[in-house]
Amino acid sequence: MIFFRATALLVFSLGCIATQTTVTVSSTGAQAVPTTLFGATFEEVNQAGDGGIYAELLKNRAFQKVTPGTPESLDGWQSVGGANITVVQDASPVSTALPNSLRVTIPTGKIAPVGFANEGYFGGMAVDTTLTYTVSFFYKFPTASSFRGTAVIGFQTASGLSLGSTTAPINGNQTTWLQVTVSFKPVQTSLNNNNVFAITFNAMAAAGQTIHFAMLSSLPPTLAGGCRIDLVSVLQEMQPGFLRFPGTENLGKTIADRWQWNNTVGPVVNRPGRVGSNGYVYTDGLGLFEFLTLAEFLRATPIMSIYAGLSLDGSIVDEEDLFPFIQQAIDQINFVVGPTNTPQGAMRASLGHSTPFALTYIEIGSQEFLTSDTYQTRWLDFVTILSQSFPQLRFIAASSVNNPVLAPDPTHWDLHLYQTPSWLAQNSMFYDGIERNGVMYLEGEYAAISDNSDDPNSDRFPFPTIESALGEAAFMTGLERNSDIVFGASYSPLFNNILTTQLTPSLISFNVNQVFRSTSFYVQKLFSLNRGTQYWPSTVPDPNGSIFWSVVVQSGAKTFKVVNLSNVPENVTFISPALLAGSGTVTVLNGTGSTSNTPSTPNAAVPVTSSINLGNQPQWTYVAPPMSLSVIRVL
Ligand SMILES: *[C@@H]1O[C@H](CO)[C@@H](O)[C@H](O)[C@H]1NC(C)=O
Ligand SMILES: *[C@@H]1O[C@H](CO)[C@@H](O)[C@H](O)[C@H]1NC(C)=O
Ligand SMILES: *[C@@H]1O[C@H](CO)[C@@H](O)[C@H](O)[C@H]1NC(C)=O
Ligand SMILES: *[C@@H]1O[C@H](CO)[C@@H](O)[C@H](O)[C@H]1NC(C)=O
Ligand SMILES: *[C@@H]1O[C@H](CO)[C@@H](O)[C@H](O)[C@H]1NC(C)=O
Ligand SMILES: *[C@@H]1O[C@H](CO)[C@@H](O)[C@H](O)[C@H]1NC(C)=O
Ligand SMILES: *[C@@H]1O[C@H](CO)[C@@H](O)[C@H](O)[C@H]1NC(C)=O
């Protein structure tokens, strides 16, 4: 997913000559700031979805895309009390989407409870006695038996101590799949997350029985279509103006394992899942409807990418074979916005959303292998047909390095950028030089990912630092200045599970029950919450300097953002006769350049707000702390 623009590694010169920066704020030429300016891109990497924001606790819950009989097919599962458990290709599977099931054979001669357990995604399971958990599974007996028994369903510590359970009848006459759904509240608090979810039987009563299980699920209360409450809340806190999904990695590594919307909607028992792009199976529990629900919940404009015949492994659908893929994209868009008299719109309505979702932006692909020739063909074919079917939509061309010349001329581009902090600051002028010809830009993925002295291709650091976050902040002042042509920007990747990470740094880190906000998260949040509705032009910063700023206004409140990136002593004097600033607050995020919020130091740098009075003067001076972002919001 990573492409680089031309690399220019420059280090800020350190000086000690006192200088003074004067910023004149202009009373003319104010421009509207798009509500979508600062948003979020979801990327399925680092278990961001499965084992992340998708709240399912059971790992490998439906034995999707595993080879039956192999040890790997039991990933996440273990025997309890000596039961024999094997993943089998079921002769009559629970659905065509899910061919595998778990065959459980209860041995004879046991006394303790026997059955099977799931260890959860990375880091175990947090069991919370204040929450009600909903469990569901399918079971059947391959051959009818006289067994009439009870399954005990609950959480246990690693050493087998019950933390709370419920029961469900299991009958040997059940030779076709039956779904069982139960809910319960644990009664015992666990000292740690080293817990499992277990289904067990009385060993004597069940001795000799063989039972098949499929599509098992255990969920705590969720928000917005099955999402983890704490991770949705941290997104809510950021107030993203858009949600871009399903993400480059999620569009698929191969043609066969591409994102297919119709395999991600409806009952989870009908979702086959896919071999993912990052070494783990994508369950597609977090499917199209869930993404749309999440965007709606966050009041974020959806920016939906569609698979465009280009996969991450380089495989390409030949042009003469593209039509079914375009048709699948049409069907996908109809699911989102189609009237309920289309099959796809009817399906959306059946899921509880009869009104169309608000959709404006479709991204054609996501950045894969954009040599002019491969992308040109796909851009032409998809946009020509899709814009006939959906003239109200805007189509975004995915770009990276090559700036392919495309026909028809894109009206919207998505550019991606992973660089050093100083590169980002120095290139905060990038959009100043872009022609104003009606074309709009999305900076759909960007981040400062290494120290200034390191190569961002190879030396990505584990967590954002103050220096990287301030490089992004400097860059973002340029996005604000150019918000007449930049309609959106999002840091990427959004999430990482700290116990399994393929790509660092990420904006938000988490484990099973904790969330860690990075320095970059606070920068995104401060810009998003202080986006303003009007941008007021001011003196343009020196891109090679160390002070960056922007001025926005919203309902009479004026917001001045000041980024101080170096130890060159200089004051910033704002001259703004038309924008007399009185009193309000200043929020400062600062630290040493290498300060990181990590799981062991989660609050090393957090924004601090205090009051400020600028005296309603046409001219005032602000002394920004070293290595800081200051957001001054005054009336
Ligand atoms: C910066 O501002 C402070 C307080 O307004 C003042 O004391 C100091 O002399 C100024 N420094 C420079 C280099 O202008
Ligand atoms: C468990 O199942 C495997 C696979 O079918 C079989 O080879 C093995 O003999 C069984 N073991 C027991 C104790 O039933
Ligand atoms: C199986 O047995 C249970 C309990 O004896 C009974 O309630 C149920 O209707 C039977 N189900 C089938 C499919 O025969
Ligand atoms: C989804 O659509 C594809 C292509 O049209 C089709 O091959 C596949 O069977 C569909 N999946 C489901 C679950 O209907
Ligand atoms: C910034 O520094 C670079 C490299 O030294 C130089 O090429 C560029 O012209 C400078 N930009 C400005 C606006 O001074
Ligand atoms: C920026 O930080 C330096 C110290 O690193 C400080 O001396 C200077 O005053 C700050 N700049 C501004 C504009 O306040
Ligand atoms: C931020 O600046 C304040 C005031 O200059 C200082 O006390 C504090 O230690 C700084 N924070 C960090 C994390 O360095």
PDB file of C-alpha atoms in Angstrom, residues 412-541:
ATOM      1  CA  HIS A 412     -11.141  14.084  -8.262  1.00  0.00           C
ATOM      2  CA  TRP A 413      -7.764  12.570  -7.410  1.00  0.00           C
ATOM      3  CA  ASP A 414      -6.541  10.633  -4.379  1.00  0.00           C
ATOM      4  CA  LEU A 415      -2.829  11.091  -3.616  1.00  0.00           C
ATOM      5  CA  HIS A 416      -0.922   9.067  -1.010  1.00  0.00           C
ATOM      6  CA  LEU A 417       2.134  10.066   0.909  1.00  0.00           C
ATOM      7  CA  TYR A 418       4.393   8.413   3.522  1.00  0.00           C
ATOM      8  CA  GLN A 419       7.415  10.498   4.410  1.00  0.00           C
ATOM      9  CA  THR A 420       9.639  12.060   7.050  1.00  0.00           C
ATOM     10  CA  PRO A 421       8.386  14.848   9.334  1.00  0.00           C
ATOM     11  CA  SER A 422      10.502  17.549   7.708  1.00  0.00           C
ATOM     12  CA  TRP A 423       9.571  16.381   4.210  1.00  0.00           C
ATOM     13  CA  LEU A 424       5.911  16.825   5.105  1.00  0.00           C
ATOM     14  CA  ALA A 425       6.529  20.297   6.537  1.00  0.00           C
ATOM     15  CA  GLN A 426       8.588  21.398   3.551  1.00  0.00           C
ATOM     16  CA  ASN A 427       5.976  20.052   1.171  1.00  0.00           C
ATOM     17  CA  SER A 428       3.102  21.786   2.909  1.00  0.00           C
ATOM     18  CA  MET A 429       3.244  24.070  -0.131  1.00  0.00           C
ATOM     19  CA  PHE A 430       2.517  21.201  -2.512  1.00  0.00           C
ATOM     20  CA  TYR A 431      -1.055  22.203  -3.304  1.00  0.00           C
ATOM     21  CA  ASP A 432      -0.255  25.931  -3.473  1.00  0.00           C
ATOM     22  CA  GLY A 433       1.306  25.257  -6.851  1.00  0.00           C
ATOM     23  CA  ILE A 434      -1.537  23.205  -8.276  1.00  0.00           C
ATOM     24  CA  GLU A 435      -3.624  24.780 -10.999  1.00  0.00           C
ATOM     25  CA  ARG A 436      -7.127  25.876 -10.013  1.00  0.00           C
ATOM     26  CA  ASN A 437      -9.142  24.269 -12.786  1.00  0.00           C
ATOM     27  CA  GLY A 438     -11.996  22.656 -10.915  1.00  0.00           C
ATOM     28  CA  VAL A 439     -10.106  19.454 -10.091  1.00  0.00           C
ATOM     29  CA  MET A 440     -10.355  18.398  -6.432  1.00  0.00           C
ATOM     30  CA  TYR A 441      -7.845  16.426  -4.360  1.00  0.00           C
ATOM     31  CA  LEU A 442      -7.989  13.871  -1.556  1.00  0.00           C
ATOM     32  CA  GLU A 443      -4.862  13.114   0.461  1.00  0.00           C
ATOM     33  CA  GLY A 444      -6.356   9.711   1.235  1.00  0.00           C
ATOM     34  CA  GLU A 445      -3.368   8.202   3.012  1.00  0.00           C
ATOM     35  CA  TYR A 446      -0.484  10.030   4.584  1.00  0.00           C
ATOM     36  CA  ALA A 447       1.762   9.902   7.633  1.00  0.00           C
ATOM     37  CA  ALA A 448       5.223  10.809   8.804  1.00  0.00           C
ATOM     38  CA  ILE A 449       6.651   7.366   9.383  1.00  0.00           C
ATOM     39  CA  SER A 450      10.332   7.767  10.244  1.00  0.00           C
ATOM     40  CA  ASP A 451      12.818  10.177  11.759  1.00  0.00           C
ATOM     41  CA  ASN A 452      14.170  12.890   9.522  1.00  0.00           C
ATOM     42  CA  SER A 453      17.510  11.106   9.374  1.00  0.00           C
ATOM     43  CA  ASP A 454      15.997   7.723   8.482  1.00  0.00           C
ATOM     44  CA  ASP A 455      14.740   6.286   5.238  1.00  0.00           C
ATOM     45  CA  PRO A 456      10.957   6.086   5.382  1.00  0.00           C
ATOM     46  CA  ASN A 457      11.128   3.079   3.046  1.00  0.00           C
ATOM     47  CA  SER A 458      12.828   0.943   5.648  1.00  0.00           C
ATOM     48  CA  ASP A 459      12.916   2.649   9.025  1.00  0.00           C
ATOM     49  CA  ARG A 460       9.300   3.070  10.013  1.00  0.00           C
ATOM     50  CA  PHE A 461       9.075   3.752  13.704  1.00  0.00           C
ATOM     51  CA  PRO A 462       6.701   1.830  15.983  1.00  0.00           C
ATOM     52  CA  PHE A 463       4.584   4.752  17.219  1.00  0.00           C
ATOM     53  CA  PRO A 464       4.126   8.335  16.060  1.00  0.00           C
ATOM     54  CA  THR A 465       6.333  10.861  17.843  1.00  0.00           C
ATOM     55  CA  ILE A 466       5.863  14.529  18.632  1.00  0.00           C
ATOM     56  CA  GLU A 467       8.193  15.318  15.741  1.00  0.00           C
ATOM     57  CA  SER A 468       6.237  13.193  13.258  1.00  0.00           C
ATOM     58  CA  ALA A 469       2.899  14.522  14.509  1.00  0.00           C
ATOM     59  CA  LEU A 470       4.127  18.106  14.138  1.00  0.00           C
ATOM     60  CA  GLY A 471       5.390  17.377  10.614  1.00  0.00           C
ATOM     61  CA  GLU A 472       1.859  16.210   9.842  1.00  0.00           C
ATOM     62  CA  ALA A 473       0.427  19.293  11.545  1.00  0.00           C
ATOM     63  CA  ALA A 474       2.606  21.570   9.415  1.00  0.00           C
ATOM     64  CA  PHE A 475       1.455  19.688   6.313  1.00  0.00           C
ATOM     65  CA  MET A 476      -2.171  20.009   7.438  1.00  0.00           C
ATOM     66  CA  THR A 477      -1.918  23.806   7.686  1.00  0.00           C
ATOM     67  CA  GLY A 478      -1.117  23.591   3.963  1.00  0.00           C
ATOM     68  CA  LEU A 479      -4.173  21.418   3.402  1.00  0.00           C
ATOM     69  CA  GLU A 480      -6.314  24.046   5.134  1.00  0.00           C
ATOM     70  CA  ARG A 481      -4.784  26.823   3.048  1.00  0.00           C
ATOM     71  CA  ASN A 482      -5.599  24.803  -0.048  1.00  0.00           C
ATOM     72  CA  SER A 483      -9.014  23.597   1.047  1.00  0.00           C
ATOM     73  CA  ASP A 484     -10.481  25.232  -2.040  1.00  0.00           C
ATOM     74  CA  ILE A 485      -9.048  22.240  -3.956  1.00  0.00           C
ATOM     75  CA  VAL A 486      -8.284  19.709  -1.191  1.00  0.00           C
ATOM     76  CA  PHE A 487     -11.570  18.190  -0.069  1.00  0.00           C
ATOM     77  CA  GLY A 488     -10.256  15.532   2.278  1.00  0.00           C
ATOM     78  CA  ALA A 489      -7.221  14.066   4.011  1.00  0.00           C
ATOM     79  CA  SER A 490      -6.701  11.073   6.276  1.00  0.00           C
ATOM     80  CA  TYR A 491      -3.828   9.557   8.210  1.00  0.00           C
ATOM     81  CA  SER A 492      -3.176   5.893   7.487  1.00  0.00           C
ATOM     82  CA  PRO A 493      -3.136   3.283   8.848  1.00  0.00           C
ATOM     83  CA  LEU A 494      -5.866   4.055  11.343  1.00  0.00           C
ATOM     84  CA  PHE A 495      -5.512   1.169  13.808  1.00  0.00           C
ATOM     85  CA  ASN A 496      -3.152  -1.453  15.073  1.00  0.00           C
ATOM     86  CA  ASN A 497      -3.559  -4.271  17.537  1.00  0.00           C
ATOM     87  CA  ILE A 498      -0.333  -3.889  19.525  1.00  0.00           C
ATOM     88  CA  LEU A 499       0.175  -7.650  19.683  1.00  0.00           C
ATOM     89  CA  THR A 500       0.161  -8.184  15.925  1.00  0.00           C
ATOM     90  CA  THR A 501       1.243  -5.403  13.669  1.00  0.00           C
ATOM     91  CA  GLN A 502       2.289  -5.584  10.046  1.00  0.00           C
ATOM     92  CA  LEU A 503       2.573  -1.862   9.428  1.00  0.00           C
ATOM     93  CA  THR A 504       3.634   0.881  11.823  1.00  0.00           C
ATOM     94  CA  PRO A 505       3.081   3.590  12.923  1.00  0.00           C
ATOM     95  CA  SER A 506      -0.713   3.769  13.331  1.00  0.00           C
ATOM     96  CA  LEU A 507      -2.979   6.546  14.491  1.00  0.00           C
ATOM     97  CA  ILE A 508      -4.710   4.508  17.217  1.00  0.00           C
ATOM     98  CA  SER A 509      -3.333   1.417  18.958  1.00  0.00           C
ATOM     99  CA  PHE A 510      -5.346  -1.047  20.988  1.00  0.00           C
ATOM    100  CA  ASN A 511      -5.384  -4.373  22.746  1.00  0.00           C
ATOM    101  CA  VAL A 512      -8.416  -6.375  23.832  1.00  0.00           C
ATOM    102  CA  ASN A 513      -9.674  -3.730  26.230  1.00  0.00           C
ATOM    103  CA  GLN A 514      -7.469  -0.664  25.995  1.00  0.00           C
ATOM    104  CA  VAL A 515      -7.085   2.139  23.481  1.00  0.00           C
ATOM    105  CA  PHE A 516      -3.935   4.199  23.026  1.00  0.00           C
ATOM    106  CA  ARG A 517      -4.119   7.616  21.372  1.00  0.00           C
ATOM    107  CA  SER A 518      -0.934   8.571  19.546  1.00  0.00           C
ATOM    108  CA  THR A 519       0.558  12.039  19.226  1.00  0.00           C
ATOM    109  CA  SER A 520      -0.686  11.981  15.624  1.00  0.00           C
ATOM    110  CA  PHE A 521      -4.186  11.137  16.855  1.00  0.00           C
ATOM    111  CA  TYR A 522      -4.228  14.312  18.922  1.00  0.00           C
ATOM    112  CA  VAL A 523      -3.070  16.347  15.922  1.00  0.00           C
ATOM    113  CA  GLN A 524      -5.843  14.844  13.773  1.00  0.00           C
ATOM    114  CA  LYS A 525      -8.379  15.492  16.512  1.00  0.00           C
ATOM    115  CA  LEU A 526      -7.262  19.084  17.116  1.00  0.00           C
ATOM    116  CA  PHE A 527      -7.438  19.895  13.413  1.00  0.00           C
ATOM    117  CA  SER A 528     -10.749  18.120  12.932  1.00  0.00           C
ATOM    118  CA  LEU A 529     -12.482  19.703  15.917  1.00  0.00           C
ATOM    119  CA  ASN A 530     -11.095  23.098  14.926  1.00  0.00           C
ATOM    120  CA  ARG A 531     -11.679  22.822  11.206  1.00  0.00           C
ATOM    121  CA  GLY A 532     -13.737  25.995  11.022  1.00  0.00           C
ATOM    122  CA  THR A 533     -16.112  26.892   8.235  1.00  0.00           C
ATOM    123  CA  GLN A 534     -14.057  29.691   6.644  1.00  0.00           C
ATOM    124  CA  TYR A 535     -10.342  29.796   5.938  1.00  0.00           C
ATOM    125  CA  TRP A 536      -8.823  33.272   6.216  1.00  0.00           C
ATOM    126  CA  PRO A 537      -5.775  33.860   4.055  1.00  0.00           C
ATOM    127  CA  SER A 538      -2.591  34.907   5.833  1.00  0.00           C
ATOM    128  CA  THR A 539       1.093  35.332   5.105  1.00  0.00           C
ATOM    129  CA  VAL A 540       2.344  32.050   3.647  1.00  0.00           C
ATOM    130  CA  PRO A 541       4.887  30.254   5.881  1.00  0.00           C
TER     131      PRO A 541
END
